[in-house]
Coordinates of C-alpha atoms in Angstrom, one line a residue:
M1 CA 86.4 67.5 146.1
K2 CA 86.3 65.6 142.8
F3 CA 86.4 61.8 142.9
Q4 CA 89.2 61.8 140.3
L5 CA 91.5 64.0 142.5
I6 CA 91.0 61.6 145.4
L7 CA 92.0 58.7 143.2
L8 CA 95.1 60.5 142.0
S9 CA 96.2 61.5 145.5
I10 CA 96.1 58.0 146.7
A11 CA 97.9 56.7 143.6
L12 CA 100.9 58.9 144.5
T13 CA 101.5 56.6 147.5
A14 CA 102.3 53.7 145.2
C15 CA 104.9 51.1 146.3
G16 CA 105.9 47.7 145.1
S17 CA 105.1 44.2 146.4
Q18 CA 106.5 43.2 149.8
E19 CA 108.7 40.2 150.6
M20 CA 106.9 36.9 151.2
K21 CA 106.7 36.3 154.9
T22 CA 105.0 33.8 157.1
T23 CA 101.5 35.1 157.9
T24 CA 99.4 33.2 160.4
V25 CA 95.7 33.4 161.5
T26 CA 94.6 31.4 164.5
I27 CA 90.9 30.9 164.9
K28 CA 89.3 29.7 168.2
S29 CA 85.5 29.1 168.2
N30 CA 82.7 27.5 170.1
Q31 CA 80.3 28.0 167.2
P32 CA 79.0 25.2 165.0
K33 CA 79.7 26.9 161.7
V34 CA 82.6 29.3 161.2
Y35 CA 83.8 30.6 157.8
F36 CA 87.0 32.3 156.9
Q37 CA 87.7 33.4 153.3
P38 CA 89.2 36.1 151.1
E39 CA 86.8 38.9 150.6
N40 CA 86.9 38.4 146.8
S41 CA 85.8 34.8 147.2
L42 CA 82.4 33.6 146.1
G43 CA 82.7 30.3 148.0
Y44 CA 82.8 29.4 151.7
N45 CA 85.8 28.0 153.5
Q46 CA 84.4 26.4 156.6
I47 CA 86.7 26.1 159.7
E48 CA 86.2 22.5 160.7
T49 CA 87.9 22.5 164.1
A50 CA 87.5 24.7 167.2
D51 CA 91.2 25.6 167.3
T52 CA 92.7 26.2 163.8
T53 CA 95.9 27.9 162.7
L54 CA 96.1 29.0 159.0
T55 CA 99.3 30.0 157.2
L56 CA 98.5 32.5 154.4
D57 CA 100.5 32.7 151.2
I58 CA 100.5 36.5 150.7
D59 CA 103.2 39.0 149.7
I60 CA 100.9 42.1 150.0
P61 CA 98.2 43.1 152.5
A62 CA 94.9 41.3 152.0
Y63 CA 91.3 41.4 153.3
Y64 CA 89.4 38.4 154.6
S65 CA 86.0 37.8 156.1
I66 CA 85.3 35.9 159.3
M67 CA 81.7 34.7 159.9
G68 CA 80.4 32.8 162.8
G69 CA 77.3 32.8 165.0
N70 CA 75.4 35.9 164.1
A71 CA 78.5 38.0 163.5
Q72 CA 80.7 38.9 160.6
K73 CA 83.9 41.0 160.5
T74 CA 86.6 42.1 158.0
V75 CA 90.0 40.8 158.8
Y76 CA 93.0 42.9 157.5
V77 CA 96.3 41.0 157.4
A78 CA 99.8 41.9 156.2
P79 CA 102.8 39.8 155.2
G80 CA 104.5 38.5 158.4
S81 CA 101.6 39.4 160.7
T82 CA 100.0 37.2 163.3
T83 CA 96.3 37.5 163.9
N84 CA 94.2 35.8 166.6
I85 CA 90.4 35.5 166.1
E86 CA 87.9 34.3 168.7
V87 CA 84.4 33.4 167.8
N88 CA 81.9 32.8 170.6
D89 CA 78.4 33.6 171.7
S90 CA 79.3 37.3 172.4
G91 CA 80.6 37.8 168.8
I92 CA 84.0 38.0 167.1
T93 CA 87.2 39.4 168.7
I94 CA 90.3 40.1 166.6
T95 CA 93.6 40.6 168.3
G96 CA 97.3 40.3 167.3
D97 CA 99.8 42.5 165.5
L98 CA 97.1 44.4 163.7
S99 CA 94.4 44.5 166.3
A100 CA 94.1 48.3 166.2
E101 CA 93.9 48.4 162.5
N102 CA 91.2 45.7 162.4
E103 CA 89.2 47.6 165.1
F104 CA 89.3 50.7 163.0
A105 CA 88.3 48.8 159.8
N106 CA 85.3 47.3 161.5
A107 CA 84.2 50.4 163.4
N108 CA 84.4 52.5 160.3
R109 CA 82.8 50.5 157.6
Y110 CA 81.9 52.0 154.2
L111 CA 79.0 50.4 152.3
C112 CA 78.1 53.2 149.9
R113 CA 74.8 53.8 151.8
T114 CA 73.0 57.0 151.1
P115 CA 70.1 59.0 152.7
D116 CA 66.7 58.1 151.2
S117 CA 66.4 61.8 150.0
I118 CA 69.3 61.3 147.6
E119 CA 68.6 59.4 144.4
I120 CA 71.1 56.6 143.8
Y121 CA 73.7 57.4 141.0
S122 CA 72.5 61.0 140.8
P123 CA 75.1 63.8 140.8
K124 CA 74.1 64.3 144.5
W125 CA 74.9 60.7 145.2
V126 CA 78.3 61.0 143.6
D127 CA 79.0 64.1 145.7
Y128 CA 77.8 62.4 148.9
Q129 CA 79.9 59.3 148.3
T130 CA 82.9 61.4 147.4
A131 CA 82.6 63.3 150.6
E132 CA 82.2 60.1 152.6
V133 CA 85.4 58.6 151.2
A134 CA 87.2 61.9 151.9
R135 CA 85.9 61.9 155.5
L136 CA 86.9 58.4 156.2
S137 CA 90.3 58.9 154.6
Q138 CA 90.9 61.9 156.8
M139 CA 90.0 59.8 159.9
L140 CA 92.6 57.3 158.7
E141 CA 95.2 60.0 158.4
E142 CA 94.5 61.2 162.0
S143 CA 94.4 57.6 163.4
G144 CA 98.1 57.2 164.1
L145 CA 97.8 53.6 162.8
D146 CA 100.4 51.7 160.6
R147 CA 101.2 53.8 157.5
D148 CA 100.9 50.8 155.2
F149 CA 97.4 50.1 156.6
I150 CA 96.4 53.8 156.2
D151 CA 97.4 53.8 152.5
T152 CA 95.8 50.4 151.8
H153 CA 92.6 51.1 153.6
K154 CA 92.2 54.5 151.9
L155 CA 92.2 52.6 148.7
Y156 CA 89.8 50.0 150.2
Y157 CA 87.2 52.8 150.7
L158 CA 87.9 54.2 147.3
Q159 CA 87.6 50.9 145.5
T160 CA 84.3 50.2 147.3
F161 CA 82.9 53.5 145.9
L162 CA 84.4 52.9 142.4
N163 CA 83.1 49.4 142.2
Q164 CA 79.6 50.6 143.1
R165 CA 79.8 53.5 140.7
L166 CA 81.0 51.3 137.8
N167 CA 79.1 48.1 138.4
G168 CA 76.1 49.1 140.5
P169 CA 74.0 50.5 137.6
R170 CA 74.7 47.4 135.5
L171 CA 73.7 45.0 138.3
D172 CA 70.6 47.1 139.2
N173 CA 69.5 46.9 135.6
L174 CA 70.2 43.2 135.5
F175 CA 68.6 42.2 138.8
G176 CA 66.6 45.2 140.0
S177 CA 63.0 45.9 139.6
S178 CA 63.7 49.4 138.2
K179 CA 66.3 50.7 135.8
S180 CA 68.9 53.2 137.0
S181 CA 68.7 56.6 135.3
L182 CA 72.2 58.1 134.9
S183 CA 73.1 61.7 134.1
E184 CA 74.8 62.4 130.7
N185 CA 78.1 63.0 132.3
Y186 CA 78.0 60.1 134.8
Y187 CA 81.0 58.4 133.2
D188 CA 83.0 61.5 132.3
F189 CA 85.4 60.9 135.2
L190 CA 86.7 57.9 133.2
D191 CA 88.1 60.2 130.4
S192 CA 91.4 60.7 132.1
L193 CA 91.4 57.9 134.7
R194 CA 94.5 55.8 134.8
F195 CA 95.6 53.0 137.1
N196 CA 99.1 53.5 138.5
N197 CA 98.9 52.2 142.1
P198 CA 100.2 48.6 142.6
K199 CA 98.4 48.6 146.0
L200 CA 95.3 48.1 144.0
L201 CA 96.2 44.4 143.9
S202 CA 95.5 44.2 147.6
Q203 CA 91.9 45.1 147.0
P204 CA 89.2 42.4 146.9
K205 CA 87.6 43.5 143.7
W206 CA 90.6 45.0 141.9
F207 CA 90.1 43.1 138.6
E208 CA 86.4 43.9 138.4
I209 CA 87.1 47.5 139.0
V210 CA 89.9 47.9 136.4
N211 CA 88.0 45.8 133.8
G212 CA 84.7 47.5 134.5
A213 CA 86.4 50.9 134.1
L214 CA 88.1 49.9 130.9
S215 CA 84.9 48.4 129.4
Q216 CA 83.0 51.6 130.2
M217 CA 85.8 53.7 128.7
E218 CA 85.4 51.7 125.5
S219 CA 81.6 51.9 125.5
H220 CA 81.7 55.7 126.0
A221 CA 84.5 56.3 123.4
F222 CA 87.1 57.4 125.9
I223 CA 89.4 54.8 124.4
P224 CA 89.2 53.4 120.8
V225 CA 87.1 50.3 119.9
D226 CA 89.6 48.0 118.2
N227 CA 89.0 44.3 117.9
E228 CA 92.6 43.7 116.8
N229 CA 94.4 45.5 119.5
Y230 CA 92.0 46.1 122.4
M231 CA 94.1 44.4 125.1
S232 CA 97.0 46.7 124.2
I233 CA 94.7 49.7 124.4
Y234 CA 93.4 48.5 127.8
A235 CA 96.9 48.0 129.0
D236 CA 97.9 51.5 128.0
R237 CA 95.6 52.9 130.8
I238 CA 97.6 50.9 133.4
D239 CA 100.9 52.6 134.2
D240 CA 102.3 50.2 136.9
G241 CA 104.0 47.2 135.2
N242 CA 103.1 44.7 137.9
L243 CA 99.5 45.7 137.9
K244 CA 99.4 45.7 134.1
S245 CA 100.8 42.2 133.9
K246 CA 98.4 40.8 136.6
Y247 CA 95.5 42.5 134.8
L248 CA 96.3 41.0 131.4
I249 CA 96.7 37.5 132.9
R250 CA 93.3 37.8 134.5
L251 CA 91.8 39.2 131.3
L252 CA 93.2 36.3 129.2
D253 CA 91.8 33.9 131.7
L254 CA 88.4 35.6 131.4
V255 CA 88.6 35.5 127.6
L256 CA 89.2 31.7 127.7
K257 CA 86.3 31.1 130.2
S258 CA 84.0 33.1 127.9
G259 CA 85.0 30.8 125.0
Y260 CA 86.8 33.6 123.0
T261 CA 89.7 31.4 121.8
N262 CA 90.0 33.4 118.6
D263 CA 90.5 36.6 120.7
F264 CA 93.1 34.8 122.9
T265 CA 95.1 33.7 119.9
N266 CA 94.9 37.1 118.2
Q267 CA 95.9 39.0 121.3
V268 CA 98.4 36.9 123.3
E269 CA 101.5 37.6 121.3
K270 CA 100.8 41.4 121.2
I271 CA 100.6 41.6 125.0
R272 CA 103.3 39.0 125.8
P273 CA 106.0 41.7 126.2
M274 CA 104.0 43.3 128.9
I275 CA 103.9 40.1 131.1
I276 CA 106.5 40.3 133.9
P277 CA 108.7 37.2 134.6
A278 CA 106.7 36.4 137.7
D279 CA 103.6 35.8 135.6
T280 CA 105.2 33.9 132.6
A281 CA 104.2 30.5 134.1
A282 CA 100.6 31.6 134.4
L283 CA 100.7 32.8 130.8
S284 CA 102.1 29.5 129.6
A285 CA 99.4 27.6 131.4
L286 CA 96.8 29.8 129.7
V287 CA 98.3 29.2 126.3
D288 CA 98.2 25.4 126.9
S289 CA 94.5 25.7 127.9
C290 CA 93.7 27.7 124.8
A291 CA 95.3 25.0 122.6
K292 CA 93.2 22.3 124.2
L293 CA 90.0 24.3 123.9
R294 CA 90.7 25.0 120.2
E295 CA 91.0 21.3 119.6
L296 CA 87.6 20.7 121.3
E297 CA 86.1 23.5 119.3
T298 CA 87.1 22.0 115.9
P299 CA 83.4 21.2 115.0
V300 CA 82.4 24.8 115.3
A301 CA 85.7 26.4 114.0
R302 CA 85.7 29.2 111.4
G303 CA 84.8 27.9 108.0
K304 CA 82.7 24.9 109.2
Q305 CA 79.2 24.7 107.8
I306 CA 76.5 25.4 110.4
P307 CA 74.3 22.4 110.9
E308 CA 70.8 22.7 109.3
F309 CA 68.0 23.5 111.8
T310 CA 64.5 25.0 111.8
A311 CA 62.8 27.2 114.3
N312 CA 59.4 28.9 114.6
T313 CA 58.1 32.4 115.0
L314 CA 55.4 33.4 117.5
S315 CA 52.8 32.8 114.9
G316 CA 54.2 29.4 114.1
K317 CA 55.9 30.2 110.8
E318 CA 58.9 27.9 110.3
Y319 CA 62.3 29.2 109.2
S320 CA 65.4 27.2 108.2
I321 CA 68.9 28.5 108.8
S322 CA 69.5 27.9 105.1
D323 CA 66.7 30.5 104.4
F324 CA 69.3 33.2 105.3
K325 CA 72.0 32.3 102.9
G326 CA 73.1 35.3 101.0
K327 CA 73.2 37.4 104.2
L328 CA 75.6 37.7 107.1
T329 CA 73.6 36.2 109.9
V330 CA 73.9 37.1 113.6
I331 CA 72.3 34.5 115.9
D332 CA 71.7 35.0 119.6
F333 CA 70.9 31.7 121.4
W334 CA 69.1 32.5 124.7
Y335 CA 66.2 31.6 126.9
T336 CA 63.8 33.7 129.1
G337 CA 65.0 32.3 132.4
C338 CA 68.5 33.6 131.8
I339 CA 69.0 37.1 133.4
P340 CA 72.2 37.9 131.5
C341 CA 70.4 36.9 128.2
K342 CA 67.5 39.2 128.9
A343 CA 69.9 42.1 129.7
E344 CA 71.5 41.7 126.3
V345 CA 68.1 41.9 124.4
P346 CA 67.9 45.8 124.3
Y347 CA 71.5 45.9 123.0
F348 CA 70.7 43.3 120.3
E349 CA 67.7 45.3 119.2
K350 CA 69.7 48.5 119.1
L351 CA 72.5 46.9 117.1
A352 CA 70.0 45.5 114.6
K353 CA 68.4 49.0 114.1
E354 CA 71.8 50.7 113.7
L355 CA 72.7 48.2 110.9
D356 CA 69.2 48.3 109.3
G357 CA 69.5 48.3 105.6
K358 CA 72.8 46.5 105.6
D359 CA 73.2 42.9 104.2
V360 CA 72.8 41.3 107.7
Q361 CA 70.1 39.4 109.4
F362 CA 69.7 39.4 113.2
I363 CA 68.0 36.3 114.8
S364 CA 67.2 35.5 118.4
V365 CA 66.7 31.8 118.9
S366 CA 64.9 31.0 122.1
L367 CA 65.7 27.6 123.8
D368 CA 62.6 27.8 126.0
T369 CA 60.6 24.6 126.3
G370 CA 57.5 23.6 128.3
D371 CA 54.3 25.5 128.7
E372 CA 55.5 27.9 131.4
L373 CA 58.7 29.0 129.6
I374 CA 57.0 29.1 126.2
A375 CA 54.3 31.3 127.6
E376 CA 57.0 33.6 129.0
W377 CA 58.8 33.7 125.6
K378 CA 55.5 34.6 123.9
K379 CA 55.1 37.4 126.4
V380 CA 58.5 38.7 125.6
M381 CA 57.9 38.5 121.8
K382 CA 54.6 40.3 122.1
A383 CA 56.3 43.1 124.0
K384 CA 59.0 43.6 121.3
P385 CA 59.1 47.1 119.7
A386 CA 56.9 47.4 116.7
D387 CA 59.9 48.5 114.6
S388 CA 62.1 45.6 115.8
R389 CA 64.7 44.4 113.2
V390 CA 65.3 41.1 115.1
L391 CA 63.6 37.9 113.9
G392 CA 62.5 36.1 117.1
L393 CA 62.4 32.3 116.8
N394 CA 61.9 29.4 119.2
L395 CA 63.9 26.2 118.7
P396 CA 61.8 23.0 119.0
D397 CA 63.0 20.9 122.0
G398 CA 65.1 23.8 123.2
F399 CA 67.9 22.6 125.4
N400 CA 67.0 19.0 124.5
S401 CA 67.6 19.7 120.8
D402 CA 70.4 17.8 119.1
L403 CA 71.5 21.1 117.6
L404 CA 73.1 22.2 120.9
P405 CA 75.7 19.6 121.2
K406 CA 76.6 20.1 117.6
L407 CA 77.2 23.8 118.2
Q408 CA 78.7 23.0 121.7
I409 CA 76.2 25.3 123.4
N410 CA 76.2 24.5 127.1
K411 CA 75.5 28.0 128.4
V412 CA 73.8 31.1 127.1
P413 CA 73.8 33.8 125.9
R414 CA 75.8 32.6 122.9
I415 CA 76.3 34.8 119.9
M416 CA 77.3 33.3 116.5
L417 CA 78.2 34.9 113.2
I418 CA 77.4 33.0 110.0
D419 CA 78.6 34.1 106.6
K420 CA 76.5 34.3 103.4
E421 CA 77.3 30.7 102.5
G422 CA 76.1 29.4 105.8
K423 CA 79.6 28.9 107.2
I424 CA 80.7 29.8 110.7
I425 CA 82.7 33.0 111.0
D426 CA 82.7 33.1 114.8
S427 CA 81.0 30.6 117.1
Y428 CA 81.8 32.6 120.2
A429 CA 81.2 36.2 119.2
K430 CA 81.1 39.1 121.7
R431 CA 77.8 40.0 123.4
P432 CA 75.7 42.8 121.8
S433 CA 76.6 45.1 124.8
D434 CA 80.2 45.0 123.7
P435 CA 80.9 47.6 121.0
K436 CA 83.5 45.3 119.5
L437 CA 80.7 43.1 118.2
K438 CA 79.4 45.9 116.0
Q439 CA 82.9 46.7 114.8
Q440 CA 83.4 43.0 113.9
I441 CA 80.1 42.9 112.0
E442 CA 80.8 46.1 110.1
A443 CA 84.1 44.8 109.0
L444 CA 82.4 41.8 107.5
L445 CA 79.8 43.7 105.5

């Protein structure tokens, strides 16, 4: 059974949001540390007292994690449900309205594990995981449990697989000791993939899945690369209006957190008609936040002259930023201790080669300081391809340089585009792995 067919069959069970009802979770514990939190949370919400009752503000089913002692369990809740959790030396017990559903969820976990004989992300891996999702989904159908739980938990299994399939290779390449080798057709399933199930909003990683899928669609030319209209193009792959609106709000929020205020300003009015009334307050708050950020970014706004600075090559040759006047200049500020920075290096090299011969200069400016980091930077520079088209420089004083506050650099990687006169075009340009950066550069040449 193909993965895409499974996705579509589950999508046919779509239904709207439920009415907001009082949902309670009571936790009793004799353990010193107990944590209860949404599964999509990166933080920890510690339960401070031995007998605690929580009222959850939900209008659709949701997944939580309970951790205490040496045990951890998934907690499935629905609007209006009552759940009782006991944490003691023997482990974690979940009772209440959805006790049978929670028993099934914890007895039939799906973690995308694979036999050692199957190479991860290979076609056999895809087939194995597809079969596992189908097997667990069939068990759900035969369980006799609550229909809403069956539909939601089918999607839970599917989103776990899809999240691993989309984001696993990227994370392995980012943090793993070895690079994932993907087949040529690994992403082909994205060609006709659409999101039309509002139940996806109940899933812990729904935004990461949708955004990851759309990003890969763009990178593999299943959807157009269009700097001016990319949010509308993304939205066109989401059929459900509620899901589309929630996704666009989250995307706008991510854009602001990434510093892409130009993007926000260019896109917000184009997607405003797609925002449902329930999300207009959130949109207004984001618009206000963007206005405040743009005020703060005035020193590095488009048209401002980039401050003069010098940096050195591996051999010690000094370059001034003014040396590159007459060329469009693309600068990548980074340092060797930054894993996301290092992940972008191959993309930066590739982009520079693709635009070789054009009137553009690519520069990587390392912020490494101290003997240890400088030694690591030198090691990276010596390992560069012999045909590299990127000029590698190190900024004296690195993060302690007075240049950084002038350019408002407080995190990296940071990509900047500078015109032929040394004026800023974009102080928060896309990362090299994003195909929209290449399109932006080509439009300027």
